[in-house]
Amino acid sequence: MSYGTNIPDVFRQLGIYTGRILKGAKPADLPVVQSSKFELVINHQTARMLGLTVPDKLLATADEVIE
């Protein structure tokens, strides 16, 4: 199970920062932005191999379930 930032969103933010720097903004003046999109990925196949039971509610709320 993994809960972390959405990788495409991180690259989008990187593009915004790069665009601002190329337009002349000083990197020190740019604000620090925390990711706003997070995703939950559950590897259900590995959980079964380890003998773990993942609740159905958790599987239903996951962004991605690996079977």
Short mmCIF file of C-alpha atoms in Angstrom, two decimals:
data_model
loop_
_atom_site.label_atom_id
_atom_site.label_comp_id
_atom_site.label_asym_id
_atom_site.label_seq_id
_atom_site.Cartn_x
_atom_site.Cartn_y
_atom_site.Cartn_z
CA MET A 1 0.00 0.00 0.00
CA SER A 2 1.31 3.44 -0.88
CA TYR A 3 -0.07 6.90 -0.18
CA GLY A 4 1.76 9.75 -1.86
CA THR A 5 1.71 12.61 -4.28
CA ASN A 6 0.28 12.28 -7.73
CA ILE A 7 3.33 12.13 -10.04
CA PRO A 8 1.71 13.90 -13.06
CA ASP A 9 0.72 16.75 -10.71
CA VAL A 10 4.34 17.06 -9.51
CA PHE A 11 5.53 17.39 -13.12
CA ARG A 12 2.83 19.99 -13.81
CA GLN A 13 4.05 22.06 -10.84
CA LEU A 14 7.64 21.68 -12.10
CA GLY A 15 6.58 23.09 -15.47
CA ILE A 16 4.93 26.08 -13.79
CA TYR A 17 8.09 26.82 -11.78
CA THR A 18 10.28 26.44 -14.88
CA GLY A 19 8.05 28.80 -16.84
CA ARG A 20 8.24 31.43 -14.11
CA ILE A 21 12.05 31.20 -13.96
CA LEU A 22 12.35 31.44 -17.75
CA LYS A 23 10.18 34.57 -17.66
CA GLY A 24 12.67 36.20 -15.27
CA ALA A 25 11.46 35.38 -11.76
CA LYS A 26 14.15 34.77 -9.17
CA PRO A 27 14.02 31.20 -7.80
CA ALA A 28 14.41 32.54 -4.24
CA ASP A 29 11.24 34.62 -4.67
CA LEU A 30 9.05 31.70 -5.75
CA PRO A 31 6.75 30.26 -3.08
CA VAL A 32 7.10 26.70 -1.86
CA VAL A 33 3.99 24.79 -2.92
CA GLN A 34 2.85 21.56 -1.33
CA SER A 35 1.11 18.99 -3.49
CA SER A 36 -2.65 19.10 -3.32
CA LYS A 37 -3.32 15.80 -5.09
CA PHE A 38 -2.51 12.53 -3.36
CA GLU A 39 -3.28 8.98 -4.39
CA LEU A 40 -3.68 5.65 -2.61
CA VAL A 41 -2.38 2.56 -4.42
CA ILE A 42 -2.96 -0.93 -2.99
CA ASN A 43 -1.19 -4.05 -4.22
CA HIS A 44 -3.95 -6.53 -3.43
CA GLN A 45 -2.08 -9.50 -4.92
CA THR A 46 0.89 -9.03 -2.57
CA ALA A 47 -1.42 -8.50 0.39
CA ARG A 48 -3.08 -11.86 -0.31
CA MET A 49 0.33 -13.57 -0.64
CA LEU A 50 1.30 -12.19 2.78
CA GLY A 51 -1.97 -13.40 4.27
CA LEU A 52 -3.30 -9.88 4.87
CA THR A 53 -6.95 -8.97 4.51
CA VAL A 54 -7.65 -5.56 3.01
CA PRO A 55 -11.08 -4.20 3.98
CA ASP A 56 -13.52 -3.69 1.11
CA LYS A 57 -14.05 -0.03 2.08
CA LEU A 58 -10.33 0.62 1.71
CA LEU A 59 -10.25 -1.10 -1.68
CA ALA A 60 -13.24 0.97 -2.80
CA THR A 61 -11.60 4.26 -1.85
CA ALA A 62 -8.20 3.46 -3.38
CA ASP A 63 -7.22 5.32 -6.54
CA GLU A 64 -5.59 2.18 -7.96
CA VAL A 65 -5.77 -1.49 -6.95
CA ILE A 66 -3.18 -3.88 -8.34
CA GLU A 67 -4.72 -7.34 -8.75
#
